[in-house]
Amino acid sequence: MNKTHQRRDVILASLCDYFGKSTIDNLLLCGFLRVIEKLQTDELDGISIASKIHKKTKNIVPDELATPDNEEGIIAELPHLKEGFPACPIVVRIGFHIPFVHRGAGSRHLTGNVIEFPNRDFFPKEENKTEGSLKGLVEVLKNSSQLYQLNPLKYVFYSSKHQYGIVCTLNEKSNRLEVVTVRPVRKKELPQNLWGNQWIKISGALIFPDQAASVPLSSCLQTTERKHTEPQSTKSHEDNYLDVDYTPALRNAIERAKRNLRSDANNIQGFYSKSKKIAVLVAENLSAVSAPSVLLHELGIHMAYDTFFKNKLQPIIEEAPSLLEHLVAKSDPIGLYAQSQ
């Protein structure tokens, strides 16, 4: 550990020497730069029931909500409660998930989250994590006490009981609230500090599809006659729904990401996080000579182009090819050299 800390000190000293101590201190203080000792990665039985995807709408629901009465694949219905707040169904789209980047939306993202973060899994014995994540979503919605309006198209259902917020976006075309993600809220975090003061009480207001009315008795008897451990689904929803389970695909994607992260950790010198807007240098993979150029690359290329100065840099980059063609046409030596390289 002493050697590692000394390594970090050497890198910081080289940066201060090259750019000036006040510059580096300000980057660290403002949260635009971190210098870490070592890049580390987080470590990644029951009856499996298949979730259901609606054939036409492509909305995804837990198995128990896939009934003939649920004609679109709706998780819950938000009634009219206050002017300015939507009154519409809540749905879950297929979406996407990027492992370890904490970006995604919809059912794939919900599935990936409970695989990456087992402590967020309300139903750990459920092998189908798509089903488990959707059932957990319904559980949080049923206990939601407040609805926050972040802007006219973004809303958060908050459950004080479970300390979770469900982030949704309003699809104006279909008039549906589409689930983006489920966000844990730490005990010290106040919902108003996270999502503002535009909110209404919704305890017990959400309407959920009838889960039992449309399941025929013969179907129930047929299921109980089979082995208890054998996953079965009723035939009452087969006209409208198909089985879906993103667990195997996402487990493989997450494992691949882990392996890549572990192998890359041996040679990654630095990276830039677009979501956090911070450049990170990895001291153990740097030398006093290489550190300044790596910082220039992360701040000057990724931070500048991806965030703060993108609007100014984009036209310049788009103009570069025509500028080169112009110089070559004039037989300009610099243009000819650039073209040859």
Short mmCIF file of N, CA and C in Angstrom, two decimals, residues 118-285:
data_model
loop_
_atom_site.label_atom_id
_atom_site.label_comp_id
_atom_site.label_asym_id
_atom_site.label_seq_id
_atom_site.Cartn_x
_atom_site.Cartn_y
_atom_site.Cartn_z
N PRO A 118 -27.44 -7.55 -6.56
CA PRO A 118 -28.37 -8.50 -5.94
C PRO A 118 -29.16 -7.92 -4.76
N ASN A 119 -28.61 -6.89 -4.11
CA ASN A 119 -29.32 -6.30 -2.98
C ASN A 119 -30.58 -5.54 -3.43
N ARG A 120 -30.74 -5.32 -4.73
CA ARG A 120 -31.95 -4.66 -5.26
C ARG A 120 -33.00 -5.67 -5.69
N ASP A 121 -32.69 -6.95 -5.53
CA ASP A 121 -33.59 -8.00 -6.01
C ASP A 121 -34.63 -8.33 -4.94
N PHE A 122 -35.89 -8.00 -5.19
CA PHE A 122 -36.98 -8.28 -4.25
C PHE A 122 -37.33 -9.77 -4.21
N PHE A 123 -36.99 -10.49 -5.29
CA PHE A 123 -37.33 -11.90 -5.40
C PHE A 123 -36.09 -12.72 -5.76
N PRO A 124 -35.15 -12.86 -4.80
CA PRO A 124 -33.87 -13.53 -5.09
C PRO A 124 -34.01 -14.99 -5.51
N LYS A 125 -35.10 -15.67 -5.11
CA LYS A 125 -35.28 -17.08 -5.46
C LYS A 125 -35.83 -17.25 -6.88
N GLU A 126 -36.22 -16.16 -7.51
CA GLU A 126 -36.74 -16.23 -8.87
C GLU A 126 -35.57 -16.31 -9.86
N GLU A 127 -35.45 -17.42 -10.58
CA GLU A 127 -34.34 -17.61 -11.51
C GLU A 127 -34.44 -16.67 -12.70
N ASN A 128 -35.64 -16.42 -13.16
CA ASN A 128 -35.85 -15.48 -14.26
C ASN A 128 -35.80 -14.07 -13.69
N LYS A 129 -34.67 -13.41 -13.86
CA LYS A 129 -34.49 -12.08 -13.25
C LYS A 129 -35.32 -11.01 -13.96
N THR A 130 -35.75 -11.28 -15.19
CA THR A 130 -36.69 -10.35 -15.83
C THR A 130 -38.01 -10.38 -15.06
N GLU A 131 -38.48 -11.59 -14.75
CA GLU A 131 -39.70 -11.73 -13.97
C GLU A 131 -39.54 -11.13 -12.58
N GLY A 132 -38.41 -11.45 -11.92
CA GLY A 132 -38.17 -10.93 -10.57
C GLY A 132 -38.12 -9.42 -10.53
N SER A 133 -37.45 -8.82 -11.53
CA SER A 133 -37.34 -7.36 -11.55
C SER A 133 -38.69 -6.69 -11.80
N LEU A 134 -39.53 -7.31 -12.63
CA LEU A 134 -40.85 -6.75 -12.91
C LEU A 134 -41.77 -6.88 -11.70
N LYS A 135 -41.68 -8.00 -11.02
CA LYS A 135 -42.48 -8.17 -9.80
C LYS A 135 -42.03 -7.18 -8.73
N GLY A 136 -40.72 -6.93 -8.66
CA GLY A 136 -40.20 -5.92 -7.73
C GLY A 136 -40.70 -4.53 -8.08
N LEU A 137 -40.77 -4.24 -9.39
CA LEU A 137 -41.28 -2.96 -9.87
C LEU A 137 -42.74 -2.76 -9.42
N VAL A 138 -43.55 -3.81 -9.60
CA VAL A 138 -44.96 -3.74 -9.19
C VAL A 138 -45.07 -3.53 -7.68
N GLU A 139 -44.20 -4.22 -6.93
CA GLU A 139 -44.20 -4.08 -5.47
C GLU A 139 -43.92 -2.63 -5.05
N VAL A 140 -42.95 -2.00 -5.69
CA VAL A 140 -42.63 -0.60 -5.36
C VAL A 140 -43.77 0.32 -5.77
N LEU A 141 -44.34 0.08 -6.96
CA LEU A 141 -45.46 0.91 -7.41
C LEU A 141 -46.66 0.81 -6.48
N LYS A 142 -46.95 -0.40 -6.01
CA LYS A 142 -48.09 -0.59 -5.11
C LYS A 142 -47.91 0.15 -3.79
N ASN A 143 -46.67 0.41 -3.42
CA ASN A 143 -46.39 1.11 -2.17
C ASN A 143 -45.88 2.53 -2.39
N SER A 144 -46.07 3.05 -3.59
CA SER A 144 -45.63 4.42 -3.88
C SER A 144 -46.51 5.42 -3.15
N SER A 145 -45.86 6.41 -2.58
CA SER A 145 -46.59 7.41 -1.79
C SER A 145 -46.61 8.78 -2.45
N GLN A 146 -45.65 9.04 -3.35
CA GLN A 146 -45.55 10.36 -3.98
C GLN A 146 -45.19 10.22 -5.45
N LEU A 147 -45.64 11.19 -6.25
CA LEU A 147 -45.27 11.28 -7.66
C LEU A 147 -44.61 12.64 -7.89
N TYR A 148 -43.34 12.62 -8.30
CA TYR A 148 -42.59 13.85 -8.54
C TYR A 148 -42.56 14.16 -10.04
N GLN A 149 -42.67 15.44 -10.35
CA GLN A 149 -42.57 15.89 -11.73
C GLN A 149 -41.25 16.63 -11.91
N LEU A 150 -40.31 15.99 -12.64
CA LEU A 150 -39.02 16.63 -12.89
C LEU A 150 -39.14 17.66 -13.99
N ASN A 151 -39.91 17.33 -15.02
CA ASN A 151 -40.23 18.24 -16.12
C ASN A 151 -41.49 17.68 -16.79
N PRO A 152 -42.05 18.35 -17.78
CA PRO A 152 -43.32 17.87 -18.37
C PRO A 152 -43.26 16.45 -18.94
N LEU A 153 -42.05 15.90 -19.15
CA LEU A 153 -41.95 14.58 -19.75
C LEU A 153 -41.27 13.56 -18.83
N LYS A 154 -40.89 13.96 -17.62
CA LYS A 154 -40.17 13.03 -16.75
C LYS A 154 -40.78 13.04 -15.34
N TYR A 155 -41.06 11.83 -14.82
CA TYR A 155 -41.73 11.69 -13.53
C TYR A 155 -41.06 10.58 -12.71
N VAL A 156 -41.21 10.68 -11.37
CA VAL A 156 -40.66 9.65 -10.48
C VAL A 156 -41.71 9.25 -9.46
N PHE A 157 -42.04 7.95 -9.43
CA PHE A 157 -42.89 7.39 -8.38
C PHE A 157 -41.98 6.99 -7.23
N TYR A 158 -42.30 7.50 -6.02
CA TYR A 158 -41.43 7.26 -4.87
C TYR A 158 -42.16 6.47 -3.79
N SER A 159 -41.49 5.41 -3.31
CA SER A 159 -42.02 4.61 -2.21
C SER A 159 -41.17 4.85 -0.97
N SER A 160 -41.75 5.52 0.03
CA SER A 160 -41.01 5.74 1.28
C SER A 160 -40.82 4.43 2.04
N LYS A 161 -41.74 3.47 1.83
CA LYS A 161 -41.64 2.18 2.49
C LYS A 161 -40.41 1.42 2.02
N HIS A 162 -40.19 1.39 0.71
CA HIS A 162 -39.07 0.63 0.15
C HIS A 162 -37.84 1.49 -0.11
N GLN A 163 -37.97 2.83 0.00
CA GLN A 163 -36.85 3.74 -0.28
C GLN A 163 -36.35 3.57 -1.72
N TYR A 164 -37.31 3.56 -2.66
CA TYR A 164 -36.98 3.46 -4.07
C TYR A 164 -37.79 4.48 -4.86
N GLY A 165 -37.20 4.94 -5.95
CA GLY A 165 -37.91 5.80 -6.89
C GLY A 165 -37.95 5.13 -8.26
N ILE A 166 -39.10 5.19 -8.93
CA ILE A 166 -39.24 4.62 -10.27
C ILE A 166 -39.30 5.77 -11.26
N VAL A 167 -38.28 5.88 -12.09
CA VAL A 167 -38.18 6.99 -13.05
C VAL A 167 -38.90 6.60 -14.34
N CYS A 168 -39.78 7.49 -14.81
CA CYS A 168 -40.56 7.23 -16.03
C CYS A 168 -40.48 8.45 -16.95
N THR A 169 -40.62 8.19 -18.25
CA THR A 169 -40.76 9.28 -19.22
C THR A 169 -42.14 9.18 -19.86
N LEU A 170 -42.72 10.33 -20.15
CA LEU A 170 -44.05 10.38 -20.77
C LEU A 170 -43.90 10.35 -22.29
N ASN A 171 -44.44 9.32 -22.91
CA ASN A 171 -44.49 9.24 -24.37
C ASN A 171 -45.76 9.96 -24.82
N GLU A 172 -45.59 11.17 -25.32
CA GLU A 172 -46.76 11.99 -25.66
C GLU A 172 -47.57 11.40 -26.80
N LYS A 173 -46.89 10.69 -27.70
CA LYS A 173 -47.59 10.12 -28.86
C LYS A 173 -48.57 9.04 -28.43
N SER A 174 -48.11 8.15 -27.54
CA SER A 174 -48.99 7.04 -27.11
C SER A 174 -49.70 7.34 -25.79
N ASN A 175 -49.36 8.48 -25.15
CA ASN A 175 -49.88 8.84 -23.83
C ASN A 175 -49.67 7.69 -22.84
N ARG A 176 -48.41 7.28 -22.71
CA ARG A 176 -48.02 6.23 -21.77
C ARG A 176 -46.81 6.69 -20.98
N LEU A 177 -46.80 6.37 -19.69
CA LEU A 177 -45.60 6.58 -18.88
C LEU A 177 -44.74 5.33 -19.02
N GLU A 178 -43.55 5.47 -19.57
CA GLU A 178 -42.66 4.34 -19.82
C GLU A 178 -41.57 4.29 -18.76
N VAL A 179 -41.44 3.15 -18.10
CA VAL A 179 -40.46 3.00 -17.02
C VAL A 179 -39.05 3.02 -17.58
N VAL A 180 -38.20 3.86 -16.99
CA VAL A 180 -36.80 3.94 -17.38
C VAL A 180 -35.95 3.07 -16.46
N THR A 181 -36.05 3.33 -15.15
CA THR A 181 -35.22 2.60 -14.20
C THR A 181 -35.83 2.68 -12.80
N VAL A 182 -35.31 1.84 -11.90
CA VAL A 182 -35.67 1.90 -10.48
C VAL A 182 -34.43 2.35 -9.72
N ARG A 183 -34.58 3.44 -8.96
CA ARG A 183 -33.42 4.05 -8.30
C ARG A 183 -33.53 3.93 -6.78
N PRO A 184 -32.53 3.30 -6.12
CA PRO A 184 -32.55 3.27 -4.65
C PRO A 184 -32.29 4.65 -4.08
N VAL A 185 -32.94 4.97 -2.98
CA VAL A 185 -32.77 6.27 -2.31
C VAL A 185 -32.15 6.02 -0.94
N ARG A 186 -30.97 6.59 -0.71
CA ARG A 186 -30.31 6.39 0.58
C ARG A 186 -31.09 7.05 1.69
N LYS A 187 -30.89 6.56 2.91
CA LYS A 187 -31.65 7.07 4.06
C LYS A 187 -31.43 8.56 4.27
N LYS A 188 -30.23 9.04 3.99
CA LYS A 188 -29.92 10.45 4.23
C LYS A 188 -30.42 11.34 3.09
N GLU A 189 -30.83 10.75 1.96
CA GLU A 189 -31.30 11.53 0.82
C GLU A 189 -32.77 11.89 0.98
N LEU A 190 -33.08 13.16 0.75
CA LEU A 190 -34.47 13.61 0.78
C LEU A 190 -35.01 13.64 -0.64
N PRO A 191 -36.18 13.02 -0.88
CA PRO A 191 -36.73 12.99 -2.24
C PRO A 191 -36.85 14.38 -2.86
N GLN A 192 -37.24 15.39 -2.04
CA GLN A 192 -37.39 16.74 -2.58
C GLN A 192 -36.05 17.30 -3.07
N ASN A 193 -34.95 16.92 -2.39
CA ASN A 193 -33.63 17.37 -2.84
C ASN A 193 -33.23 16.70 -4.14
N LEU A 194 -33.73 15.49 -4.37
CA LEU A 194 -33.40 14.76 -5.59
C LEU A 194 -34.26 15.21 -6.76
N TRP A 195 -35.57 15.41 -6.51
CA TRP A 195 -36.50 15.59 -7.61
C TRP A 195 -37.34 16.87 -7.54
N GLY A 196 -37.08 17.73 -6.58
CA GLY A 196 -37.77 19.02 -6.54
C GLY A 196 -39.07 19.02 -5.75
N ASN A 197 -39.75 20.15 -5.77
CA ASN A 197 -40.96 20.33 -4.95
C ASN A 197 -42.27 20.17 -5.71
N GLN A 198 -42.17 19.83 -7.01
CA GLN A 198 -43.40 19.59 -7.78
C GLN A 198 -43.82 18.13 -7.59
N TRP A 199 -44.71 17.88 -6.63
CA TRP A 199 -45.12 16.51 -6.39
C TRP A 199 -46.54 16.45 -5.83
N ILE A 200 -47.14 15.25 -5.93
CA ILE A 200 -48.48 15.02 -5.38
C ILE A 200 -48.49 13.68 -4.62
N LYS A 201 -49.42 13.55 -3.69
CA LYS A 201 -49.57 12.30 -2.96
C LYS A 201 -50.35 11.30 -3.84
N ILE A 202 -49.90 10.05 -3.86
CA ILE A 202 -50.58 9.05 -4.69
C ILE A 202 -50.82 7.74 -3.93
N SER A 203 -50.68 7.75 -2.61
CA SER A 203 -50.84 6.51 -1.82
C SER A 203 -52.17 5.83 -2.14
N GLY A 204 -52.08 4.59 -2.64
CA GLY A 204 -53.28 3.81 -2.95
C GLY A 204 -54.03 4.24 -4.18
N ALA A 205 -53.49 5.21 -4.94
CA ALA A 205 -54.24 5.75 -6.08
C ALA A 205 -54.06 4.93 -7.36
N LEU A 206 -52.91 4.27 -7.52
CA LEU A 206 -52.64 3.53 -8.75
C LEU A 206 -53.60 2.34 -8.88
N ILE A 207 -54.04 2.10 -10.10
CA ILE A 207 -54.96 1.00 -10.40
C ILE A 207 -54.18 -0.09 -11.13
N PHE A 208 -54.26 -1.32 -10.62
CA PHE A 208 -53.52 -2.43 -11.20
C PHE A 208 -54.47 -3.40 -11.91
N PRO A 209 -54.01 -4.03 -13.01
CA PRO A 209 -54.88 -4.96 -13.75
C PRO A 209 -55.37 -6.08 -12.85
N ASP A 210 -56.60 -6.52 -13.09
CA ASP A 210 -57.17 -7.64 -12.34
C ASP A 210 -56.36 -8.89 -12.64
N GLN A 211 -55.82 -9.52 -11.60
CA GLN A 211 -54.90 -10.63 -11.81
C GLN A 211 -55.59 -11.98 -11.85
N ALA A 212 -56.83 -12.06 -11.44
CA ALA A 212 -57.45 -13.38 -11.31
C ALA A 212 -58.70 -13.58 -12.15
N ALA A 213 -59.39 -12.49 -12.50
CA ALA A 213 -60.72 -12.62 -13.08
C ALA A 213 -60.76 -13.46 -14.34
N SER A 214 -59.71 -13.38 -15.17
CA SER A 214 -59.78 -14.00 -16.48
C SER A 214 -59.10 -15.36 -16.55
N VAL A 215 -58.60 -15.90 -15.44
CA VAL A 215 -57.96 -17.21 -15.46
C VAL A 215 -59.00 -18.28 -15.19
N PRO A 216 -59.31 -19.12 -16.18
CA PRO A 216 -60.36 -20.11 -16.00
C PRO A 216 -59.99 -21.18 -14.98
N LEU A 217 -61.01 -21.75 -14.31
CA LEU A 217 -60.80 -22.75 -13.27
C LEU A 217 -60.06 -23.97 -13.81
N SER A 218 -60.41 -24.40 -15.04
CA SER A 218 -59.78 -25.59 -15.61
C SER A 218 -58.27 -25.39 -15.74
N SER A 219 -57.87 -24.16 -16.07
CA SER A 219 -56.45 -23.85 -16.19
C SER A 219 -55.75 -23.97 -14.86
N CYS A 220 -56.41 -23.48 -13.79
CA CYS A 220 -55.82 -23.55 -12.45
C CYS A 220 -55.67 -25.00 -12.01
N LEU A 221 -56.72 -25.83 -12.28
CA LEU A 221 -56.67 -27.23 -11.90
C LEU A 221 -55.57 -27.96 -12.65
N GLN A 222 -55.45 -27.63 -13.94
CA GLN A 222 -54.44 -28.27 -14.77
C GLN A 222 -53.04 -27.97 -14.25
N THR A 223 -52.83 -26.74 -13.79
CA THR A 223 -51.52 -26.35 -13.28
C THR A 223 -51.20 -27.07 -11.98
N THR A 224 -52.18 -27.19 -11.06
CA THR A 224 -51.92 -27.81 -9.76
C THR A 224 -51.68 -29.31 -9.87
N GLU A 225 -52.21 -29.93 -10.96
CA GLU A 225 -51.99 -31.35 -11.13
C GLU A 225 -50.55 -31.66 -11.52
N ARG A 226 -49.83 -30.67 -12.09
CA ARG A 226 -48.46 -30.89 -12.52
C ARG A 226 -47.50 -30.72 -11.36
N LYS A 227 -46.25 -31.05 -11.59
CA LYS A 227 -45.25 -30.92 -10.54
C LYS A 227 -45.15 -29.47 -10.10
N HIS A 228 -45.01 -29.28 -8.80
CA HIS A 228 -44.95 -27.91 -8.28
C HIS A 228 -43.70 -27.18 -8.77
N THR A 229 -42.62 -27.93 -8.97
CA THR A 229 -41.35 -27.29 -9.37
C THR A 229 -41.26 -27.06 -10.87
N GLU A 230 -42.26 -27.54 -11.64
CA GLU A 230 -42.20 -27.38 -13.09
C GLU A 230 -42.90 -26.08 -13.49
N PRO A 231 -42.17 -25.13 -14.10
CA PRO A 231 -42.79 -23.85 -14.45
C PRO A 231 -43.87 -24.01 -15.51
N GLN A 232 -45.06 -23.50 -15.22
CA GLN A 232 -46.17 -23.59 -16.16
C GLN A 232 -46.83 -22.23 -16.27
N SER A 233 -47.42 -21.97 -17.40
CA SER A 233 -48.18 -20.73 -17.57
C SER A 233 -49.59 -21.08 -18.03
N THR A 234 -50.56 -20.28 -17.64
CA THR A 234 -51.94 -20.55 -18.03
C THR A 234 -52.10 -20.27 -19.52
N LYS A 235 -53.13 -20.86 -20.11
CA LYS A 235 -53.36 -20.70 -21.54
C LYS A 235 -54.24 -19.49 -21.82
N SER A 236 -54.62 -18.77 -20.77
CA SER A 236 -55.58 -17.68 -20.93
C SER A 236 -55.00 -16.48 -21.67
N HIS A 237 -53.67 -16.37 -21.74
CA HIS A 237 -53.08 -15.17 -22.34
C HIS A 237 -52.31 -15.47 -23.61
N GLU A 238 -52.35 -16.71 -24.10
CA GLU A 238 -51.48 -17.08 -25.21
C GLU A 238 -51.81 -16.33 -26.51
N ASP A 239 -53.02 -15.87 -26.66
CA ASP A 239 -53.36 -15.12 -27.87
C ASP A 239 -52.66 -13.77 -27.93
N ASN A 240 -52.37 -13.20 -26.77
CA ASN A 240 -51.81 -11.85 -26.73
C ASN A 240 -50.34 -11.77 -26.32
N TYR A 241 -49.83 -12.78 -25.61
CA TYR A 241 -48.51 -12.67 -25.01
C TYR A 241 -47.57 -13.81 -25.41
N LEU A 242 -46.27 -13.51 -25.37
CA LEU A 242 -45.22 -14.50 -25.55
C LEU A 242 -44.29 -14.48 -24.34
N ASP A 243 -43.65 -15.62 -24.05
CA ASP A 243 -42.68 -15.68 -22.94
C ASP A 243 -41.45 -14.84 -23.28
N VAL A 244 -40.87 -14.24 -22.26
CA VAL A 244 -39.63 -13.47 -22.45
C VAL A 244 -38.77 -13.57 -21.20
N ASP A 245 -37.47 -13.73 -21.40
CA ASP A 245 -36.53 -13.79 -20.28
C ASP A 245 -35.16 -13.31 -20.78
N TYR A 246 -34.74 -12.13 -20.30
CA TYR A 246 -33.45 -11.57 -20.73
C TYR A 246 -32.30 -11.99 -19.83
N THR A 247 -32.58 -12.84 -18.83
CA THR A 247 -31.56 -13.20 -17.85
C THR A 247 -30.31 -13.82 -18.47
N PRO A 248 -30.41 -14.90 -19.29
CA PRO A 248 -29.20 -15.52 -19.82
C PRO A 248 -28.35 -14.56 -20.66
N ALA A 249 -29.00 -13.81 -21.55
CA ALA A 249 -28.26 -12.89 -22.42
C ALA A 249 -27.54 -11.82 -21.61
N LEU A 250 -28.22 -11.27 -20.60
CA LEU A 250 -27.60 -10.20 -19.82
C LEU A 250 -26.53 -10.74 -18.87
N ARG A 251 -26.72 -11.95 -18.33
CA ARG A 251 -25.66 -12.56 -17.52
C ARG A 251 -24.38 -12.71 -18.34
N ASN A 252 -24.53 -13.18 -19.58
CA ASN A 252 -23.37 -13.33 -20.46
C ASN A 252 -22.72 -12.00 -20.77
N ALA A 253 -23.55 -10.98 -21.05
CA ALA A 253 -23.01 -9.64 -21.36
C ALA A 253 -22.27 -9.07 -20.15
N ILE A 254 -22.82 -9.27 -18.95
CA ILE A 254 -22.20 -8.74 -17.73
C ILE A 254 -20.90 -9.48 -17.44
N GLU A 255 -20.88 -10.81 -17.64
CA GLU A 255 -19.65 -11.58 -17.42
C GLU A 255 -18.57 -11.16 -18.41
N ARG A 256 -18.97 -10.95 -19.68
CA ARG A 256 -18.00 -10.48 -20.68
C ARG A 256 -17.44 -9.12 -20.28
N ALA A 257 -18.32 -8.24 -19.83
CA ALA A 257 -17.88 -6.90 -19.40
C ALA A 257 -16.92 -7.01 -18.22
N LYS A 258 -17.18 -7.94 -17.29
CA LYS A 258 -16.29 -8.14 -16.14
C LYS A 258 -14.91 -8.59 -16.60
N ARG A 259 -14.91 -9.60 -17.51
CA ARG A 259 -13.63 -10.12 -17.99
C ARG A 259 -12.84 -9.04 -18.70
N ASN A 260 -13.54 -8.25 -19.55
CA ASN A 260 -12.85 -7.17 -20.26
C ASN A 260 -12.33 -6.13 -19.30
N LEU A 261 -13.14 -5.83 -18.27
CA LEU A 261 -12.74 -4.83 -17.29
C LEU A 261 -11.52 -5.30 -16.51
N ARG A 262 -11.52 -6.61 -16.15
CA ARG A 262 -10.38 -7.14 -15.40
C ARG A 262 -9.11 -7.12 -16.24
N SER A 263 -9.22 -7.56 -17.52
CA SER A 263 -8.03 -7.60 -18.36
C SER A 263 -7.57 -6.19 -18.72
N ASP A 264 -8.53 -5.31 -18.99
CA ASP A 264 -8.17 -3.93 -19.33
C ASP A 264 -7.55 -3.20 -18.16
N ALA A 265 -7.92 -3.61 -16.94
CA ALA A 265 -7.42 -2.92 -15.75
C ALA A 265 -5.91 -3.00 -15.65
N ASN A 266 -5.32 -3.97 -16.35
CA ASN A 266 -3.87 -4.13 -16.31
C ASN A 266 -3.15 -3.06 -17.12
N ASN A 267 -3.84 -2.42 -18.05
CA ASN A 267 -3.12 -1.45 -18.89
C ASN A 267 -3.86 -0.13 -19.10
N ILE A 268 -5.04 0.05 -18.51
CA ILE A 268 -5.75 1.32 -18.65
C ILE A 268 -4.99 2.41 -17.91
N GLN A 269 -4.62 3.46 -18.63
CA GLN A 269 -3.89 4.58 -18.02
C GLN A 269 -4.83 5.67 -17.53
N GLY A 270 -5.96 5.80 -18.21
CA GLY A 270 -6.93 6.82 -17.81
C GLY A 270 -8.18 6.69 -18.63
N PHE A 271 -9.27 7.29 -18.15
CA PHE A 271 -10.52 7.28 -18.90
C PHE A 271 -11.34 8.49 -18.50
N TYR A 272 -12.35 8.79 -19.30
CA TYR A 272 -13.24 9.92 -19.01
C TYR A 272 -14.67 9.42 -18.89
N SER A 273 -15.32 9.75 -17.78
CA SER A 273 -16.70 9.36 -17.54
C SER A 273 -17.62 10.49 -18.01
N LYS A 274 -18.38 10.22 -19.09
CA LYS A 274 -19.30 11.25 -19.61
C LYS A 274 -20.41 11.54 -18.62
N SER A 275 -20.92 10.49 -17.95
CA SER A 275 -22.05 10.69 -17.04
C SER A 275 -21.66 11.53 -15.83
N LYS A 276 -20.42 11.29 -15.30
CA LYS A 276 -19.97 12.02 -14.11
C LYS A 276 -19.14 13.25 -14.47
N LYS A 277 -18.77 13.37 -15.77
CA LYS A 277 -17.97 14.50 -16.25
C LYS A 277 -16.66 14.62 -15.45
N ILE A 278 -15.95 13.51 -15.38
CA ILE A 278 -14.69 13.50 -14.63
C ILE A 278 -13.65 12.65 -15.35
N ALA A 279 -12.41 13.13 -15.39
CA ALA A 279 -11.29 12.37 -15.95
C ALA A 279 -10.62 11.62 -14.81
N VAL A 280 -10.33 10.33 -15.03
CA VAL A 280 -9.71 9.49 -14.00
C VAL A 280 -8.39 8.95 -14.53
N LEU A 281 -7.31 9.16 -13.78
CA LEU A 281 -6.00 8.61 -14.13
C LEU A 281 -5.68 7.46 -13.19
N VAL A 282 -5.09 6.37 -13.74
CA VAL A 282 -4.76 5.18 -12.96
C VAL A 282 -3.25 5.18 -12.71
N ALA A 283 -2.86 5.51 -11.49
CA ALA A 283 -1.45 5.75 -11.17
C ALA A 283 -0.56 4.56 -11.47
N GLU A 284 -1.01 3.33 -11.15
CA GLU A 284 -0.14 2.17 -11.29
C GLU A 284 0.24 1.88 -12.74
N ASN A 285 -0.54 2.40 -13.70
CA ASN A 285 -0.25 2.16 -15.11
C ASN A 285 0.41 3.36 -15.79
#
